[in-house]
């Protein structure tokens, strides 16, 4: 067709929008049974934006020299940096390459990022000299900080998990070493070529110069030589400290953004392979259950339907009440998948297929039952697992207190609710597995796929995608990967994309943050200061997640007792953004607010006084409250920023809260204090107007812009936990499985004003992916109390009548 | 395909335009938003048969090179985090600006109802105002 159709010529240009015109198209849709034809104009596959990230971000074998496993360099100086963490919005595809590029001293505008290979991580080991963390730990700005999760992660890409706020904390030192080593080898290559000492050369922006003679060359020209050269003693390599950084510590836009604003970014659900089939799956929604029977004959003649595949059964695990159901490899529930030529056909066929479930022994459990069990557990003197902190003599102090304050707090199960549903694409042949997935744990995805397929890990290849949200959802789990591999095994090497419906994703796929019960009691002296505090908690968590923030009170009190008794059910809980802090901080910050009110004192000043009373200097080491001065800094900063104390209209109030996400077995903290300015109408309509955040940046962030975005997003997350979110269990399964019953707040509720300020402290941070969440709910609840007189001891707020006056 | 197949699945699975996303299937989240004759429409509940004879624009068609003002503003403010909701957000925002070139915050509140689990609303709002400013 050469002439523009008539109506297109007359149509006014509409801001660059490209119209689809029926008469200028390629018909790509087959007519099926005379049903219909849709004509579409296919836009040409957009040229890869100059973003430095491929739309399909997985690892590629390099055609240009690989200097080390992390870095390849092309003749035109394009540097490809491999990323071991998963891009789910926290910006690792930018910040991880920044850590390498800082040391490499390459042209940052020519850096592209791609995922590292989990398969290579199985086959190759990291160089021995990279295993030692340089420097003196947490307080040494010149060193590599204090990684705590590397354990025996000695594969060439080291840690390939993205959780625990740990991308920078765990990976910074070896990423900096990788960049530095490559730089030194490039310099050595030029030095050798020119017959001059490497120390006479300068490397900057991918250019190497020899000042004395004016000779220059580029990384691209030296790459092949550098790839062959080894340093005589790489253990002498040092990494830059923050005062030497030129790229790290600067605001950088996330490099995948151009892909994400044009619809080009490929998520797991978007992968399309030749000959690919689609599968929709249902697993027994009562975790630990199985399929009893299904009737494929009822659906096999529907158009496009290929087969049904059972997975995970017969009963794969014991699932007794109280035994918990955390997966460590087996399928959480058995189920069945329907395979068809489109996902819609697979899903609708699956919905139509009669299935009988064997729900197992947990099929009668409800949230009410669990809550009752919690109340019994928190008192249970015979509980086997019990953590006890007992300082001073709490009972005696309570006995002589002028006032005793008691409060019981309850929190529900809450889900991750990512927007992308669980999915994976798998190809299984006799001796190989290919898996396309968006996983927070590429290593675990690989080993789980290997186990499911019965194939050696060295023959499993995981192609990582962008994730449409992570938030901890597949910690310890591999989402739909196992099911995809199970189905692919039946297809003789044909690819299959298995995808969960939203209802499956938030129903069976639920891996919630635990529900919790906290029973707190304080004895106050005549001036309202605590002389004894007792905290008793129960919930699914044990260990560090149960105790974080509670093994030592940040508010000075001479007598303190803390008891934690885990009580689990069959619900497959897992980590979720802010983990145990999101529970324990609600207890602590709500309770201190109650004490301040009982004492007739301002919530900010009451906290300040009690924090300041902690002995100086703060004890170093893990677990205990050792951040006194940093807490005071954060609290004072946020009080000033927010105008604390300035008059507000009637029906308005400010709530304050602070936390540092410290945990019993790690020394790191990230201190964050927040003030939430809230109004509640007399009829009980709550509005969050403004949030002020003071955030610890330690010695320095890597990418402050990404951190800012994270805090902005965490405010929405914490708000949703405070206001709306709750998963109830009925008949052993999750009830709220779509947006209509599990609400996510929208634009109209997001605060119109958000102020975020950073302050430096003399340490390396815990991280920033979760650290601004725990404060939100207690701060909002405090404001609600100040306005309405109603004390909030359970979430979500939508269950409370907030009317007042 | 069957005429009641939602437009979303025709776009994604039959045509291969995967920029439009599935988030809920019940028109609650907006990830599936496309434009039909310039209006924002949730394609997960729109039967393909209803789309015959209409002008459909998906994220891939908003511009050939990311140069639509909404896309430029989104990049300027570094809006996306995980990015999964963004096709729907952008198509909704572009439709709004076409109707109301200078929307107020209240307009944005009522017209941009897309869910974002990463919580990028702060930047979405700023970017919409910026994109509106690019026309004037």
PDB file of N, CA and C in Angstrom, chain A residues 70 96 99-100 103 126-135 142-151 153-155 158-159 166-181 237-240 245 248 702 764:
ATOM      1  N   UNK A  70      32.387 -10.448  35.636  1.00  0.00           N
ATOM      2  CA  UNK A  70      31.445  -9.352  35.801  1.00  0.00           C
ATOM      3  C   UNK A  70      31.429  -8.383  34.625  1.00  0.00           C
ATOM      4  N   UNK A  96      24.088  -1.567  41.173  1.00  0.00           N
ATOM      5  CA  UNK A  96      25.151  -2.570  41.112  1.00  0.00           C
ATOM      6  C   UNK A  96      26.206  -2.193  40.071  1.00  0.00           C
ATOM      7  N   UNK A  99      28.615   0.433  41.288  1.00  0.00           N
ATOM      8  CA  UNK A  99      29.673  -0.012  42.190  1.00  0.00           C
ATOM      9  C   UNK A  99      30.852  -0.593  41.415  1.00  0.00           C
ATOM     10  N   UNK A 100      30.565  -1.218  40.290  1.00  0.00           N
ATOM     11  CA  UNK A 100      31.637  -1.738  39.454  1.00  0.00           C
ATOM     12  C   UNK A 100      32.298  -0.612  38.679  1.00  0.00           C
ATOM     13  N   UNK A 103      34.941   1.838  40.232  1.00  0.00           N
ATOM     14  CA  UNK A 103      36.330   1.373  40.302  1.00  0.00           C
ATOM     15  C   UNK A 103      36.925   1.195  38.908  1.00  0.00           C
ATOM     16  N   UNK A 126      34.409 -18.148  42.476  1.00  0.00           N
ATOM     17  CA  UNK A 126      35.007 -16.820  42.562  1.00  0.00           C
ATOM     18  C   UNK A 126      36.497 -16.963  42.878  1.00  0.00           C
ATOM     19  N   UNK A 127      37.321 -16.055  42.356  1.00  0.00           N
ATOM     20  CA  UNK A 127      38.751 -16.134  42.691  1.00  0.00           C
ATOM     21  C   UNK A 127      38.945 -16.069  44.200  1.00  0.00           C
ATOM     22  N   UNK A 128      39.865 -16.869  44.676  1.00  0.00           N
ATOM     23  CA  UNK A 128      40.105 -16.978  46.115  1.00  0.00           C
ATOM     24  C   UNK A 128      40.354 -15.616  46.758  1.00  0.00           C
ATOM     25  N   UNK A 129      41.083 -14.764  46.056  1.00  0.00           N
ATOM     26  CA  UNK A 129      41.474 -13.493  46.681  1.00  0.00           C
ATOM     27  C   UNK A 129      40.296 -12.559  46.869  1.00  0.00           C
ATOM     28  N   UNK A 130      39.161 -12.853  46.240  1.00  0.00           N
ATOM     29  CA  UNK A 130      37.993 -11.986  46.397  1.00  0.00           C
ATOM     30  C   UNK A 130      37.125 -12.395  47.580  1.00  0.00           C
ATOM     31  N   UNK A 131      37.491 -13.499  48.239  1.00  0.00           N
ATOM     32  CA  UNK A 131      36.609 -13.982  49.301  1.00  0.00           C
ATOM     33  C   UNK A 131      36.797 -13.226  50.609  1.00  0.00           C
ATOM     34  N   UNK A 132      37.916 -12.564  50.745  1.00  0.00           N
ATOM     35  CA  UNK A 132      38.176 -11.851  52.000  1.00  0.00           C
ATOM     36  C   UNK A 132      37.606 -10.441  51.899  1.00  0.00           C
ATOM     37  N   UNK A 133      36.848 -10.020  52.895  1.00  0.00           N
ATOM     38  CA  UNK A 133      36.285  -8.670  52.905  1.00  0.00           C
ATOM     39  C   UNK A 133      37.349  -7.694  53.390  1.00  0.00           C
ATOM     40  N   UNK A 134      37.690  -6.709  52.582  1.00  0.00           N
ATOM     41  CA  UNK A 134      38.740  -5.783  53.026  1.00  0.00           C
ATOM     42  C   UNK A 134      38.255  -4.875  54.150  1.00  0.00           C
ATOM     43  N   UNK A 135      39.174  -4.433  54.968  1.00  0.00           N
ATOM     44  CA  UNK A 135      38.863  -3.406  55.960  1.00  0.00           C
ATOM     45  C   UNK A 135      38.455  -3.985  57.301  1.00  0.00           C
ATOM     46  N   UNK A 142      36.761   2.905  54.793  1.00  0.00           N
ATOM     47  CA  UNK A 142      37.636   2.502  53.695  1.00  0.00           C
ATOM     48  C   UNK A 142      37.486   1.030  53.347  1.00  0.00           C
ATOM     49  N   UNK A 143      36.701   0.317  54.116  1.00  0.00           N
ATOM     50  CA  UNK A 143      36.626  -1.127  53.918  1.00  0.00           C
ATOM     51  C   UNK A 143      35.380  -1.568  53.179  1.00  0.00           C
ATOM     52  N   UNK A 144      35.172  -2.861  53.187  1.00  0.00           N
ATOM     53  CA  UNK A 144      34.062  -3.452  52.456  1.00  0.00           C
ATOM     54  C   UNK A 144      32.811  -3.626  53.287  1.00  0.00           C
ATOM     55  N   UNK A 145      32.761  -3.002  54.450  1.00  0.00           N
ATOM     56  CA  UNK A 145      31.587  -3.134  55.288  1.00  0.00           C
ATOM     57  C   UNK A 145      31.561  -4.476  55.992  1.00  0.00           C
ATOM     58  N   UNK A 146      30.372  -4.960  56.280  1.00  0.00           N
ATOM     59  CA  UNK A 146      30.252  -6.202  57.036  1.00  0.00           C
ATOM     60  C   UNK A 146      29.174  -7.086  56.438  1.00  0.00           C
ATOM     61  N   UNK A 147      29.472  -7.748  55.315  1.00  0.00           N
ATOM     62  CA  UNK A 147      28.511  -8.712  54.779  1.00  0.00           C
ATOM     63  C   UNK A 147      28.277  -9.827  55.778  1.00  0.00           C
ATOM     64  N   UNK A 148      27.042 -10.288  55.880  1.00  0.00           N
ATOM     65  CA  UNK A 148      26.722 -11.352  56.830  1.00  0.00           C
ATOM     66  C   UNK A 148      26.000 -12.516  56.171  1.00  0.00           C
ATOM     67  N   UNK A 149      25.713 -12.410  54.887  1.00  0.00           N
ATOM     68  CA  UNK A 149      24.933 -13.465  54.264  1.00  0.00           C
ATOM     69  C   UNK A 149      25.722 -14.232  53.211  1.00  0.00           C
ATOM     70  N   UNK A 150      27.004 -13.921  53.092  1.00  0.00           N
ATOM     71  CA  UNK A 150      27.744 -14.559  51.998  1.00  0.00           C
ATOM     72  C   UNK A 150      28.047 -16.014  52.306  1.00  0.00           C
ATOM     73  N   UNK A 151      28.193 -16.332  53.574  1.00  0.00           N
ATOM     74  CA  UNK A 151      28.342 -17.728  53.976  1.00  0.00           C
ATOM     75  C   UNK A 151      29.299 -18.477  53.079  1.00  0.00           C
ATOM     76  N   UNK A 153      28.730 -18.708  49.826  1.00  0.00           N
ATOM     77  CA  UNK A 153      28.354 -18.304  48.468  1.00  0.00           C
ATOM     78  C   UNK A 153      29.605 -17.947  47.699  1.00  0.00           C
ATOM     79  N   UNK A 154      30.325 -18.964  47.259  1.00  0.00           N
ATOM     80  CA  UNK A 154      31.608 -18.746  46.597  1.00  0.00           C
ATOM     81  C   UNK A 154      31.572 -19.000  45.110  1.00  0.00           C
ATOM     82  N   UNK A 155      30.376 -19.116  44.554  1.00  0.00           N
ATOM     83  CA  UNK A 155      30.287 -19.175  43.104  1.00  0.00           C
ATOM     84  C   UNK A 155      30.774 -17.858  42.521  1.00  0.00           C
ATOM     85  N   UNK A 158      28.813 -15.021  43.379  1.00  0.00           N
ATOM     86  CA  UNK A 158      28.598 -14.841  44.815  1.00  0.00           C
ATOM     87  C   UNK A 158      27.130 -14.908  45.170  1.00  0.00           C
ATOM     88  N   UNK A 159      26.603 -13.850  45.692  1.00  0.00           N
ATOM     89  CA  UNK A 159      25.225 -13.865  46.176  1.00  0.00           C
ATOM     90  C   UNK A 159      24.273 -13.521  45.036  1.00  0.00           C
ATOM     91  N   UNK A 166      19.744  -6.170  51.211  1.00  0.00           N
ATOM     92  CA  UNK A 166      21.168  -6.461  51.269  1.00  0.00           C
ATOM     93  C   UNK A 166      22.004  -6.250  50.019  1.00  0.00           C
ATOM     94  N   UNK A 167      21.446  -5.686  48.939  1.00  0.00           N
ATOM     95  CA  UNK A 167      22.238  -5.629  47.706  1.00  0.00           C
ATOM     96  C   UNK A 167      23.549  -4.891  47.894  1.00  0.00           C
ATOM     97  N   UNK A 168      23.487  -3.753  48.577  1.00  0.00           N
ATOM     98  CA  UNK A 168      24.718  -2.987  48.789  1.00  0.00           C
ATOM     99  C   UNK A 168      25.504  -3.567  49.960  1.00  0.00           C
ATOM    100  N   UNK A 169      24.810  -3.859  51.020  1.00  0.00           N
ATOM    101  CA  UNK A 169      25.469  -4.363  52.229  1.00  0.00           C
ATOM    102  C   UNK A 169      26.324  -5.583  51.927  1.00  0.00           C
ATOM    103  N   UNK A 170      25.773  -6.516  51.148  1.00  0.00           N
ATOM    104  CA  UNK A 170      26.443  -7.785  50.915  1.00  0.00           C
ATOM    105  C   UNK A 170      27.383  -7.743  49.710  1.00  0.00           C
ATOM    106  N   UNK A 171      27.006  -6.984  48.683  1.00  0.00           N
ATOM    107  CA  UNK A 171      27.724  -7.111  47.410  1.00  0.00           C
ATOM    108  C   UNK A 171      28.724  -6.012  47.107  1.00  0.00           C
ATOM    109  N   UNK A 172      28.645  -4.911  47.836  1.00  0.00           N
ATOM    110  CA  UNK A 172      29.458  -3.745  47.454  1.00  0.00           C
ATOM    111  C   UNK A 172      30.919  -4.078  47.345  1.00  0.00           C
ATOM    112  N   UNK A 173      31.448  -4.798  48.310  1.00  0.00           N
ATOM    113  CA  UNK A 173      32.916  -4.952  48.317  1.00  0.00           C
ATOM    114  C   UNK A 173      33.399  -5.764  47.122  1.00  0.00           C
ATOM    115  N   UNK A 174      32.666  -6.848  46.800  1.00  0.00           N
ATOM    116  CA  UNK A 174      33.204  -7.658  45.699  1.00  0.00           C
ATOM    117  C   UNK A 174      32.899  -7.056  44.342  1.00  0.00           C
ATOM    118  N   UNK A 175      31.870  -6.212  44.255  1.00  0.00           N
ATOM    119  CA  UNK A 175      31.631  -5.484  43.009  1.00  0.00           C
ATOM    120  C   UNK A 175      32.707  -4.426  42.804  1.00  0.00           C
ATOM    121  N   UNK A 176      33.064  -3.740  43.885  1.00  0.00           N
ATOM    122  CA  UNK A 176      34.150  -2.773  43.765  1.00  0.00           C
ATOM    123  C   UNK A 176      35.456  -3.485  43.410  1.00  0.00           C
ATOM    124  N   UNK A 177      35.716  -4.620  44.022  1.00  0.00           N
ATOM    125  CA  UNK A 177      36.933  -5.365  43.682  1.00  0.00           C
ATOM    126  C   UNK A 177      36.932  -5.776  42.207  1.00  0.00           C
ATOM    127  N   UNK A 178      35.791  -6.188  41.709  1.00  0.00           N
ATOM    128  CA  UNK A 178      35.715  -6.623  40.307  1.00  0.00           C
ATOM    129  C   UNK A 178      36.065  -5.477  39.369  1.00  0.00           C
ATOM    130  N   UNK A 179      35.527  -4.302  39.662  1.00  0.00           N
ATOM    131  CA  UNK A 179      35.826  -3.141  38.830  1.00  0.00           C
ATOM    132  C   UNK A 179      37.284  -2.739  38.937  1.00  0.00           C
ATOM    133  N   UNK A 180      37.806  -2.785  40.144  1.00  0.00           N
ATOM    134  CA  UNK A 180      39.200  -2.377  40.358  1.00  0.00           C
ATOM    135  C   UNK A 180      40.158  -3.333  39.684  1.00  0.00           C
ATOM    136  N   UNK A 181      39.892  -4.615  39.796  1.00  0.00           N
ATOM    137  CA  UNK A 181      40.772  -5.600  39.180  1.00  0.00           C
ATOM    138  C   UNK A 181      40.804  -5.407  37.661  1.00  0.00           C
ATOM    139  N   UNK A 237      44.832  -5.176  45.762  1.00  0.00           N
ATOM    140  CA  UNK A 237      43.851  -4.203  45.277  1.00  0.00           C
ATOM    141  C   UNK A 237      43.067  -3.615  46.445  1.00  0.00           C
ATOM    142  N   UNK A 238      42.893  -2.298  46.425  1.00  0.00           N
ATOM    143  CA  UNK A 238      42.069  -1.644  47.443  1.00  0.00           C
ATOM    144  C   UNK A 238      40.829  -1.061  46.777  1.00  0.00           C
ATOM    145  N   UNK A 239      39.832  -0.816  47.606  1.00  0.00           N
ATOM    146  CA  UNK A 239      38.603  -0.218  47.074  1.00  0.00           C
ATOM    147  C   UNK A 239      38.462   1.205  47.596  1.00  0.00           C
ATOM    148  N   UNK A 240      37.729   1.988  46.831  1.00  0.00           N
ATOM    149  CA  UNK A 240      37.605   3.412  47.179  1.00  0.00           C
ATOM    150  C   UNK A 240      36.649   3.597  48.351  1.00  0.00           C
ATOM    151  N   UNK A 245      34.669   8.643  46.084  1.00  0.00           N
ATOM    152  CA  UNK A 245      33.697   8.275  45.048  1.00  0.00           C
ATOM    153  C   UNK A 245      33.407   9.443  44.124  1.00  0.00           C
ATOM    154  N   UNK A 248      29.496   6.620  42.495  1.00  0.00           N
ATOM    155  CA  UNK A 248      28.730   6.181  43.655  1.00  0.00           C
ATOM    156  C   UNK A 248      28.433   7.408  44.513  1.00  0.00           C
ATOM    157  N   UNK A 702      24.632   4.477  47.731  1.00  0.00           N
ATOM    158  CA  UNK A 702      25.206   4.330  46.393  1.00  0.00           C
ATOM    159  C   UNK A 702      24.453   5.222  45.400  1.00  0.00           C
ATOM    160  N   UNK A 764      28.387   1.559  58.013  1.00  0.00           N
ATOM    161  CA  UNK A 764      27.706   1.087  56.821  1.00  0.00           C
ATOM    162  C   UNK A 764      26.310   0.625  57.219  1.00  0.00           C
TER     163      UNK A 764
END
